[in-house]
Tab-separated table of C-alpha atoms and ligand atoms in Angstrom:
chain	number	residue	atom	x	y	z
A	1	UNK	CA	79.250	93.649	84.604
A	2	UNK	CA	82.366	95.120	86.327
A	3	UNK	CA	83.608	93.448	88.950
A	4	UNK	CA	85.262	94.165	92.474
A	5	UNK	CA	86.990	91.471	94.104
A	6	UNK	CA	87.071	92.259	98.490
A	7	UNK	CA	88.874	90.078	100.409
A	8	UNK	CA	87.825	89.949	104.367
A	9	UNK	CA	84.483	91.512	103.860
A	10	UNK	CA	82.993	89.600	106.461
A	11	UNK	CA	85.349	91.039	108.935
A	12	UNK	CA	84.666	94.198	111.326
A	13	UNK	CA	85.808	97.086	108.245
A	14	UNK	CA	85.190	94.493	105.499
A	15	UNK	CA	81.672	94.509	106.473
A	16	UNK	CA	82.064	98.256	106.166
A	17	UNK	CA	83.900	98.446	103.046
A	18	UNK	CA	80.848	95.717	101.318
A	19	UNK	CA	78.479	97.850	102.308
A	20	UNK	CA	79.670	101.328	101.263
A	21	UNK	CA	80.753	99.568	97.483
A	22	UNK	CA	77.314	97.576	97.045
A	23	UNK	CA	74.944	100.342	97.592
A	24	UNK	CA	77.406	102.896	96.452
A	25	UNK	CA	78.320	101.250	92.866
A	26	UNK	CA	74.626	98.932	91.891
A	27	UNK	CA	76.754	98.602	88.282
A	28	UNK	CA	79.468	96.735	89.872
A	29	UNK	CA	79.544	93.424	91.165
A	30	UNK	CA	80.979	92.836	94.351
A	31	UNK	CA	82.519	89.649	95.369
A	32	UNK	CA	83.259	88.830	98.809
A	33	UNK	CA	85.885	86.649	99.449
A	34	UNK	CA	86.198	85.253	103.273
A	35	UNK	CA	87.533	82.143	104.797
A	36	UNK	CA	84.904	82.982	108.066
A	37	UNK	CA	87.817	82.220	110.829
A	38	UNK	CA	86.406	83.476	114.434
A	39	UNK	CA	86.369	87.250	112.947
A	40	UNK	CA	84.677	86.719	109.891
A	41	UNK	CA	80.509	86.674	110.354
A	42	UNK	CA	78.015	86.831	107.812
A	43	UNK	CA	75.605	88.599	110.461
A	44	UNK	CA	77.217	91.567	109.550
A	45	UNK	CA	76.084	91.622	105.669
A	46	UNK	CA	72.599	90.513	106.420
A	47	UNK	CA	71.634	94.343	104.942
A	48	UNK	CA	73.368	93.870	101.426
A	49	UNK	CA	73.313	89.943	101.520
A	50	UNK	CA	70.389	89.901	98.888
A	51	UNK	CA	71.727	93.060	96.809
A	52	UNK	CA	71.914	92.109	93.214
A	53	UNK	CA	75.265	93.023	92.872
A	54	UNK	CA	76.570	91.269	95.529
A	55	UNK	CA	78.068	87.646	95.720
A	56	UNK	CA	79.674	86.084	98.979
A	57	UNK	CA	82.737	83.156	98.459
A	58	UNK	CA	84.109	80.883	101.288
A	59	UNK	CA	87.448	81.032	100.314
A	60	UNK	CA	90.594	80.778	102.017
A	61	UNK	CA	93.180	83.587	100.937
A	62	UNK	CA	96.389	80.905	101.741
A	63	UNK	CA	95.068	78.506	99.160
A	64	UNK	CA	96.584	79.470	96.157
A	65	UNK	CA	94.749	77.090	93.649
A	66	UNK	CA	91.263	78.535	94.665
A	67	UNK	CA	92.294	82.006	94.565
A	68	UNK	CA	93.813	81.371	90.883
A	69	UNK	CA	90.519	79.849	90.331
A	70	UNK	CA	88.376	82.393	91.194
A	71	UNK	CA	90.506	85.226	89.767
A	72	UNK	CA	90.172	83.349	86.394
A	73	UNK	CA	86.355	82.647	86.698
A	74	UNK	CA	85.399	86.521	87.613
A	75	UNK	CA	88.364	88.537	86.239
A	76	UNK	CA	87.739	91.458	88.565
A	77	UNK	CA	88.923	94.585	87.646
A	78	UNK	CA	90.182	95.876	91.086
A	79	UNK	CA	90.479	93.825	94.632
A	80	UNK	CA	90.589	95.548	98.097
A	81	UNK	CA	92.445	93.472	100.171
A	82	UNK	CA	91.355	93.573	103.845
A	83	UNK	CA	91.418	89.557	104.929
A	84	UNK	CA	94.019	89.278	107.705
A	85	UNK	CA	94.655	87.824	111.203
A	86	UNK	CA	94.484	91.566	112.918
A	87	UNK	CA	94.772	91.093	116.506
A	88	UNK	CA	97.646	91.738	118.207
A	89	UNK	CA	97.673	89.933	121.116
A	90	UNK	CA	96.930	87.056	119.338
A	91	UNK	CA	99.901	87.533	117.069
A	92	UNK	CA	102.040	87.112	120.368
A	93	UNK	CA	100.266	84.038	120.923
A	94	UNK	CA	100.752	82.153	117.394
A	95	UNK	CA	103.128	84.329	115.057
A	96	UNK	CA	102.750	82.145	112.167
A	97	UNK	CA	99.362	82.085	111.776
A	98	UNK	CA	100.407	85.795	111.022
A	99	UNK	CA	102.880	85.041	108.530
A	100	UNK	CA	100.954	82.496	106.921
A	101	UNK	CA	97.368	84.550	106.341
A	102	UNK	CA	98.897	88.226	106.205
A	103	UNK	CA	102.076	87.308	104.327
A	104	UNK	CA	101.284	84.341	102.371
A	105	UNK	CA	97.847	85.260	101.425
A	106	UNK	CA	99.054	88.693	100.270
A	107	UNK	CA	101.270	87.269	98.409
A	108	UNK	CA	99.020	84.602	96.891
A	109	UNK	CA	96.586	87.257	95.738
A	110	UNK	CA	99.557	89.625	93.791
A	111	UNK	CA	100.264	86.385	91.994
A	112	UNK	CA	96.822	86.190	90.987
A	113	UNK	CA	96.014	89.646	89.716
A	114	UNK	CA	99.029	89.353	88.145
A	115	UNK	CA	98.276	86.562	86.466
A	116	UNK	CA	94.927	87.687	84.666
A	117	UNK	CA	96.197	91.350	84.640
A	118	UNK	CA	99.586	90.394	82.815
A	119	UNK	CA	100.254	93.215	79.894
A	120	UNK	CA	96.430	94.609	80.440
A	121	UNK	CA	97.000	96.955	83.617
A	122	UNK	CA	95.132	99.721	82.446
A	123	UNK	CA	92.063	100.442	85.026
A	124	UNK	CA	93.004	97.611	87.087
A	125	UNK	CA	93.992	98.363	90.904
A	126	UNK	CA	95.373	95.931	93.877
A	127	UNK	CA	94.169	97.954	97.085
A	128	UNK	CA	95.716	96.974	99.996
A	129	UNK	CA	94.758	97.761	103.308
A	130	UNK	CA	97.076	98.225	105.333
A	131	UNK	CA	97.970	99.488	109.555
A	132	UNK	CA	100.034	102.174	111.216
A	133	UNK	CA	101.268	99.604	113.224
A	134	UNK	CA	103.757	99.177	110.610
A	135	UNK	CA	105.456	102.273	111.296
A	136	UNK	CA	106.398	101.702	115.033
A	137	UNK	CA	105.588	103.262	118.076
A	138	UNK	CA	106.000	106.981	118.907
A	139	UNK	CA	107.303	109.329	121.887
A	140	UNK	CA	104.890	111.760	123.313
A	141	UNK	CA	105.306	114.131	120.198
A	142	UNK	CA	105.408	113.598	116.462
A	143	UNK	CA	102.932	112.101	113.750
A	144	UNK	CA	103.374	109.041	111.364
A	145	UNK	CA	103.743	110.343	107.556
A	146	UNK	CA	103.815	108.558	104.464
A	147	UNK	CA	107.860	108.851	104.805
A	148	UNK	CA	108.818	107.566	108.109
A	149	UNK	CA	110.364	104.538	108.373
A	150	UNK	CA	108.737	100.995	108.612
A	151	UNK	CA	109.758	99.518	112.327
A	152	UNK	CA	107.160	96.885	113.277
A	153	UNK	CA	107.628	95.801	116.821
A	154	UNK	CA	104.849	93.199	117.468
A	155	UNK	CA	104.368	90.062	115.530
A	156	UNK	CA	100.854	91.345	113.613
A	157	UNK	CA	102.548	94.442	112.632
A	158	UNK	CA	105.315	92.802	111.352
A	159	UNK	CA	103.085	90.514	109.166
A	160	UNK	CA	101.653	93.650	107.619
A	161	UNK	CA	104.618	95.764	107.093
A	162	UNK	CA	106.157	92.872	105.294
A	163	UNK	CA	102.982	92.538	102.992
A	164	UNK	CA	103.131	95.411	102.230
A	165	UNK	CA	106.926	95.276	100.906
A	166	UNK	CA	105.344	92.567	98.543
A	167	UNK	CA	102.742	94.866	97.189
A	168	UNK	CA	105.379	97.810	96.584
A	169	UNK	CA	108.047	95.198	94.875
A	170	UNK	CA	105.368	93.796	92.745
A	171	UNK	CA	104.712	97.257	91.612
A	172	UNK	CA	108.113	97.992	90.941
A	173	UNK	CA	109.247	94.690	89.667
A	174	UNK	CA	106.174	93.707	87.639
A	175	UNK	CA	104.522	97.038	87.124
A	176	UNK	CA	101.261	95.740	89.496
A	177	UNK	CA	99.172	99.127	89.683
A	178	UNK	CA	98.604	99.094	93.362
A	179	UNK	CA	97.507	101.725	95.950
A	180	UNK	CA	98.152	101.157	100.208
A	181	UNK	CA	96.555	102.867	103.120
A	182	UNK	CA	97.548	102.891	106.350
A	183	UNK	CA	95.031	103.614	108.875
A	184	UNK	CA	94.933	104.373	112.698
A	185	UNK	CA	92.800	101.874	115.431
A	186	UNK	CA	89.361	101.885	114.208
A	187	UNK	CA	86.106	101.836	116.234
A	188	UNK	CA	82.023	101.117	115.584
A	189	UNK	CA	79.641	99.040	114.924
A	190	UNK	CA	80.376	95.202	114.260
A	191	UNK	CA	83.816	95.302	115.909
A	192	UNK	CA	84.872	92.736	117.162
A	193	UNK	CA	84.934	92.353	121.111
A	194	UNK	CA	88.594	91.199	121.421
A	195	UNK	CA	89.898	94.796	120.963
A	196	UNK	CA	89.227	97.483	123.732
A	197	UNK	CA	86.832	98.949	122.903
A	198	UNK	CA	83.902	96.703	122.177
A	199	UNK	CA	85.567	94.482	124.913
A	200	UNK	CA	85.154	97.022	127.378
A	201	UNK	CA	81.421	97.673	126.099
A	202	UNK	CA	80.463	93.989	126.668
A	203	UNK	CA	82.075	93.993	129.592
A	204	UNK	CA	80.355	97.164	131.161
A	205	UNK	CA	76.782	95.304	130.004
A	206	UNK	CA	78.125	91.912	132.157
A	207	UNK	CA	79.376	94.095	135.102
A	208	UNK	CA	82.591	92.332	134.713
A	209	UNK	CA	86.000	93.933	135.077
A	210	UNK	CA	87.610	96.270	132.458
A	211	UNK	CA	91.225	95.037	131.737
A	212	UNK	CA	93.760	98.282	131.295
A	213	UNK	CA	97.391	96.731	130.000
A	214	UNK	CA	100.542	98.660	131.860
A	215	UNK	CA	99.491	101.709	133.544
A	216	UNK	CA	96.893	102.703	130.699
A	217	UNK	CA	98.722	105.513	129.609
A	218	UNK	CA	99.195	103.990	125.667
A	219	UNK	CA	98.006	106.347	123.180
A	220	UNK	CA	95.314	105.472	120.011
A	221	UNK	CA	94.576	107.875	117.410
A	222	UNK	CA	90.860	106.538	116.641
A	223	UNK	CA	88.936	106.881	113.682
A	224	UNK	CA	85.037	105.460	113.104
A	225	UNK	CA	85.116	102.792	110.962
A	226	UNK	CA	82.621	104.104	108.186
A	227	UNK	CA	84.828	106.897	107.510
A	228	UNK	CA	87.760	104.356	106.745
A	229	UNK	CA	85.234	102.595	103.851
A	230	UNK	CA	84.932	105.811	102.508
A	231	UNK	CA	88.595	106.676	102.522
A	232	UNK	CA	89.236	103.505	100.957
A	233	UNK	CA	86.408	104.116	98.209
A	234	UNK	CA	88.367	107.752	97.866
A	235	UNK	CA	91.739	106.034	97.371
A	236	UNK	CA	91.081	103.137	95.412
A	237	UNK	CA	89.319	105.122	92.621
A	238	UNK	CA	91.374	108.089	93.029
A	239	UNK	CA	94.356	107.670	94.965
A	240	UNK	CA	98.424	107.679	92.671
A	241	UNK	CA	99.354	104.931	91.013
A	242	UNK	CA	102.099	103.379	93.538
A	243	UNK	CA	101.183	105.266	96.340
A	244	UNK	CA	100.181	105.234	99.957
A	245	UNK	CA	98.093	107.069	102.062
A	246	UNK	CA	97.692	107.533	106.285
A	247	UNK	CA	94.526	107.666	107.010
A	248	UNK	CA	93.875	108.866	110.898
A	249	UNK	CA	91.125	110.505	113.181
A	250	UNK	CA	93.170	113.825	114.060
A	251	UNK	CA	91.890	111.426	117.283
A	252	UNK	CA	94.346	111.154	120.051
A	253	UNK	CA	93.328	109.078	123.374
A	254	UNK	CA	95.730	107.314	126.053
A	255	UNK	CA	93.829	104.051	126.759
A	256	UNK	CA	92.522	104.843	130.288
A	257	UNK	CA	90.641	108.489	129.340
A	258	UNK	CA	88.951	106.829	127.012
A	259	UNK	CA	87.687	103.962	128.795
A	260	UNK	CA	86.467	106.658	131.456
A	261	UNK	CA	84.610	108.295	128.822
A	262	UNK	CA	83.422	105.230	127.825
A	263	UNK	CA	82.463	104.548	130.928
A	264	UNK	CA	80.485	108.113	131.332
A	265	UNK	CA	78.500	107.389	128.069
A	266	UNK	CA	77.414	103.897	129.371
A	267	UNK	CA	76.651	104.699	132.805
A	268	UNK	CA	73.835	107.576	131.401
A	269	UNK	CA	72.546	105.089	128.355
A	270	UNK	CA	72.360	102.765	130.905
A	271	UNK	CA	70.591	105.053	133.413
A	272	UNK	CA	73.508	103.915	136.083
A	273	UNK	CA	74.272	106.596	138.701
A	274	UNK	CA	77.395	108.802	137.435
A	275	UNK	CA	80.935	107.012	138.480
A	276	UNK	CA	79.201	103.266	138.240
A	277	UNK	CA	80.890	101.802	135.198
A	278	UNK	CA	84.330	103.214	136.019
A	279	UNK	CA	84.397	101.264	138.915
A	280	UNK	CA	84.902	98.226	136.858
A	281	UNK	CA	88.531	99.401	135.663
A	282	UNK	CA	91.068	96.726	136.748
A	283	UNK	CA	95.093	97.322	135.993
A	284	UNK	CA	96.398	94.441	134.413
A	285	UNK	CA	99.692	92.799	133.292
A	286	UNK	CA	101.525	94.690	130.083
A	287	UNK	CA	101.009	93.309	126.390
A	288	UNK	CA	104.904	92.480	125.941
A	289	UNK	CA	106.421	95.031	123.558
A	290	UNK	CA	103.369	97.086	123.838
A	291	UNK	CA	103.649	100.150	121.619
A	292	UNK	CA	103.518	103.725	123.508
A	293	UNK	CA	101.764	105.954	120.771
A	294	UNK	CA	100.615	105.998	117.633
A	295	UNK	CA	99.276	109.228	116.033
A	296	UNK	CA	98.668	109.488	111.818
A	297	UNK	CA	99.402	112.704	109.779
A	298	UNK	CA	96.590	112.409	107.402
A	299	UNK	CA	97.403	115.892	106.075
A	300	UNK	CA	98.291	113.842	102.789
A	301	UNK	CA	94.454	112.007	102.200
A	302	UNK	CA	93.003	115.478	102.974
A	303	UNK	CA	94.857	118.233	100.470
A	304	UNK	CA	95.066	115.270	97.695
A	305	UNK	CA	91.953	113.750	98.269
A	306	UNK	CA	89.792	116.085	100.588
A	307	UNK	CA	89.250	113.310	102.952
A	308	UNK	CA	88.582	113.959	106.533
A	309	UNK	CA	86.493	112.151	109.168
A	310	UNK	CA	82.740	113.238	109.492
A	311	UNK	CA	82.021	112.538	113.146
A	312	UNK	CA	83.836	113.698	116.031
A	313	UNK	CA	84.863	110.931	118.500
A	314	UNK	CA	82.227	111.742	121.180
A	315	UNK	CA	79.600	111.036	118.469
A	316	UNK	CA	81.116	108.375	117.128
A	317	UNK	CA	81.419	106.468	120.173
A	318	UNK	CA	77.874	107.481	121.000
A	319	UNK	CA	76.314	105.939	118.022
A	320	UNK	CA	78.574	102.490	118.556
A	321	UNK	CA	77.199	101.837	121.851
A	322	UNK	CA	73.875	102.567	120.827
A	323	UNK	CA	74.606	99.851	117.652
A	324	UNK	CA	75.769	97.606	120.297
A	325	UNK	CA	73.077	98.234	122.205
A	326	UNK	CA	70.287	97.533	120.012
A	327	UNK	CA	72.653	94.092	118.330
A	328	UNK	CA	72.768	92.358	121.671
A	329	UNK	CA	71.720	89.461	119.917
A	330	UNK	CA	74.931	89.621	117.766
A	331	UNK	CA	77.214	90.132	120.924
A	332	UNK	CA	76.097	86.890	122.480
A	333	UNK	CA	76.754	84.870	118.817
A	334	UNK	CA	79.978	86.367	118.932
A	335	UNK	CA	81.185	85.872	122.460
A	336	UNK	CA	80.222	82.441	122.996
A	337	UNK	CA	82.328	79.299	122.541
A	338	UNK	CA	85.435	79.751	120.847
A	339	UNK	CA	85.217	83.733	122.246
A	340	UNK	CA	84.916	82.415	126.032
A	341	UNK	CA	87.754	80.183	125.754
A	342	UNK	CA	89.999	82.849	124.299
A	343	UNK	CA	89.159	85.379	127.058
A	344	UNK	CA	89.307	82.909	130.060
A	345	UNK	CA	93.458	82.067	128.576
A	346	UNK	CA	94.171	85.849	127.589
A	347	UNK	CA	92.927	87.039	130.871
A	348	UNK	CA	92.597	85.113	133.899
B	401	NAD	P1	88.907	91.392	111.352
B	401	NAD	O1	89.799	90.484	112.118
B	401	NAD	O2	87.669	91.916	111.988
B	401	NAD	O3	88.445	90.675	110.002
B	401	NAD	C1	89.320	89.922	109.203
B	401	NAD	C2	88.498	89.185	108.174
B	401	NAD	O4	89.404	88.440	107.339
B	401	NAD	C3	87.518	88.163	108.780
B	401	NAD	O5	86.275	88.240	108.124
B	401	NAD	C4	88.184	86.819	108.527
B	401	NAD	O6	87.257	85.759	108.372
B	401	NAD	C5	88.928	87.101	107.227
B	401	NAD	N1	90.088	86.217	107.052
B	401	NAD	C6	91.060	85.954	107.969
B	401	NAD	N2	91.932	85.062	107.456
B	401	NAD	C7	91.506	84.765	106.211
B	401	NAD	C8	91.970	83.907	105.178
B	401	NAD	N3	93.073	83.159	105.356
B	401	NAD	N4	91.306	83.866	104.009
B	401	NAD	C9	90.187	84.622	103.829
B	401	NAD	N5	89.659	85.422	104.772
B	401	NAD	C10	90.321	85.499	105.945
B	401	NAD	O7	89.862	92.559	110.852
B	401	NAD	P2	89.542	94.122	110.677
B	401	NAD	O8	89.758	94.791	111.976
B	401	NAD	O9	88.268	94.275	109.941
B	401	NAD	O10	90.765	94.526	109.731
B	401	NAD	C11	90.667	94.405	108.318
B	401	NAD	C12	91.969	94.865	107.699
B	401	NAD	O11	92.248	96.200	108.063
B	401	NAD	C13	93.180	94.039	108.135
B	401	NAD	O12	94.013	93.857	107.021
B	401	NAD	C14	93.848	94.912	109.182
B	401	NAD	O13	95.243	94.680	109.218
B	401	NAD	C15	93.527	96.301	108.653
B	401	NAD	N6	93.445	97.355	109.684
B	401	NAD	C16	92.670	97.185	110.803
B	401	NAD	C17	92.573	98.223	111.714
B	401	NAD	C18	91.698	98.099	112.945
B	401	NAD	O14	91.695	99.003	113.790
B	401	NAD	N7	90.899	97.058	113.084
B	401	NAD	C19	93.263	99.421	111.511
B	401	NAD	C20	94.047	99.549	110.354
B	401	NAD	C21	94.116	98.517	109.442
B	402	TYD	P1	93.534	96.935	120.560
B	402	TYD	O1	92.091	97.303	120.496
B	402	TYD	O2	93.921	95.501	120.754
B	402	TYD	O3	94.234	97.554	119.271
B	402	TYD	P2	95.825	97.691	118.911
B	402	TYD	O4	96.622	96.829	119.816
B	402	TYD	O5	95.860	97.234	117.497
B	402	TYD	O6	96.139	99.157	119.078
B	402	TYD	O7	94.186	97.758	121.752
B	402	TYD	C1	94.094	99.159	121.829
B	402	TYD	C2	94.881	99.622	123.035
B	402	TYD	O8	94.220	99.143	124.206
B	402	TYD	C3	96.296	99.053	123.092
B	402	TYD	O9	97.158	100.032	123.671
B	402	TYD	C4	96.175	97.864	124.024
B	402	TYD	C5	95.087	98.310	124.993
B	402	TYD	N1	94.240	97.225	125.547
B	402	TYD	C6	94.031	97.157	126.938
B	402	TYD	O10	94.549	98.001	127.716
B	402	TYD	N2	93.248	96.153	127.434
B	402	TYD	C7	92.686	95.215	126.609
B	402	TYD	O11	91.982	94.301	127.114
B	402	TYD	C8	92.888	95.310	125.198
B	402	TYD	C9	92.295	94.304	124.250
B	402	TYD	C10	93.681	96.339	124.722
């Protein structure tokens, strides 16, 4: 049996990516390979965890000798790299835990492919998933492309635009057949609730105050997570050789229009009278070097690929808080011990 090797896929868009692959492909066996750090939760696979073609490894991307090991033991045919430290206000807190799982691990698992693949690259494919945090921040106008220039400001995105130097120099040095994407904030079911927007959703169900960085005027381009598994299924079967692809929502929101709207949604799902939830916005202290904009061309991924995002984001945020909703079970797993310690030193 084939077999695909995802690293991360217990994460928020791993969990997405396992999914779409195990029902999508039942001739392929997918391996899941995830250290289970606070973002990694086997809750989200509980759907596919008894799939045939599905097997789950504890693993540790940093440790090279395991990841040799189980490169040489299942000899997968393509990996999907997703496994990362992705938060950025974390990175500002402990850069090298950045370096060490976003650089080091990348770099560990080129060696490995590399290794079994050596002289045999034909069908094989490194997939490496990668941020548009890479390329900066933007003005009020313009769009990230494929060309413009890598200029990381915070320490996460700095950990990913150097991994992905790795994965282009091992294609060019070693001839590596490797594909990137670079996608825009993602959003939806099993995120997370250290980033806004599930952090804003648990905090609307715990009436507790809505934290807006700066003056809330930072712009997202948003895109549901389901359609980045299938633009990664898209691009790692048929996506160039070498090549690298933005992947965006066409989905442009400064940060405090759409917490309102967030807040709109909630306060009717909730049956709270109109204006309730918005209430709960605080202003708070800046994220240092906080990036003003960041908006994807994805003009690329559509006329190559004919890729484009199937929900709008009114929809999409719709059918989120309804997931988180009916999951309160796994919000509570999520945000106790570890989580509560982390939110009362990030925010109070
Ligand atoms: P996440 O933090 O939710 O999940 C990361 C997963 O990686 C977790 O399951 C964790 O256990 C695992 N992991 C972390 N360190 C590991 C290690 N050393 N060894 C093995 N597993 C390890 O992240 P996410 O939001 O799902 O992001 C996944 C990928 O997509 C990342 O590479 C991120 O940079 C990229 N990305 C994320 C977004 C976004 O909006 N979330 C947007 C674009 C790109
Ligand atoms: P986040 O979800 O952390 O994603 P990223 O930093 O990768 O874009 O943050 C999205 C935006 O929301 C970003 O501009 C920072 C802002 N933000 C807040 O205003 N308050 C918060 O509590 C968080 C977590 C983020």
């Amino acid at each position: 049996m084939k077999s695909i090797l995802i690293t991360g896929g217990a994460g928020f868009i791993g969990s997405h990516v396992i999914r779409e692959f195990v029902n999508k492909y039942p001739e392929v066996k997918i391996i899941n390979i995830d250290a289970l750090t606070y973002a990694g939760n086997l809750e989200n696979l509980t759907d596919v965890e008894g799939s045939k073609n599905y097997k789950f490894i504890k693993a540790d991307i940093t440790d090279a000798k395991v990841i040799f090991e189980i490169f040489e033991e299942h000899q997968p045919e393509g990996i999907i790299h997703l496994a990362a430290e992705s938060h950025v206000d974390r990175s500002i807190t402990n850069p090298l835990d950045f370096v060490i799982t976003n650089v080091i691990g990348t770099v560990n698992l080129l060696n490995a492919a590399n290794h079994i693949w050596k002289g045999k690259y034909e069908g094989k494919r490194f997939h490496h998933v990668s941020t548009d945090e890479v390329y900066g921040a933007l003005g009020d106008t313009g769009f990230f492309t494929e060309e413009t220039s890598y200029d990381p400001h915070s320490p996460y995105s700095a950990s990913k635009a150097s991994s992905d130097h790795f994965v282009r120099a091992y294609h060019d040095t070693y001839g590596l057949p490797v594909v990137i994407t670079n996608c825009s904030n993602n959003y939806g079911p099993n995120h997370f609730p250290e980033k806004l927007i599930p952090l804003c959703i648990h905090n609307i169900l715990n009436n507790k105050p809505l934290p807006i960085y700066g003056n809330g005027k930072y712009t997202r381009d948003w895109l549901y997570v389901i359609d980045h598994a299938k633009a990664i299924d898209l691009v790692f079967h048929e996506g160039k050789d070498g090549g690298s692809y933005n992947v965006g929502g066409f989905n442009e929101w400064q940060n405090i229009d759409l917490v309102k709207e967030l807040c709109s949604q909630m306060d009717e799902k909730l049956k709270r009278p109109s204006g309730t939830c918005e209430q709960l916005i605080t202003y708070v202290k800046d994220r240092p070097g906080h990036d003003l904009r960041y908006a994807i061309d994805a003009n690329k991924i559509n006329q190559e690929l004919g890729w484009k995002p199937s929900v709008t984001f009114e929809e999409g945020l719709s059918k989120t808080i309804d997931w988180f909703l009916d999951n309160k079970g796994w919000l509570e797993n999520v945000t106790s011990g570890e989580y509560q310690k982390y939110y009362s030193t990030q925010y109070n």
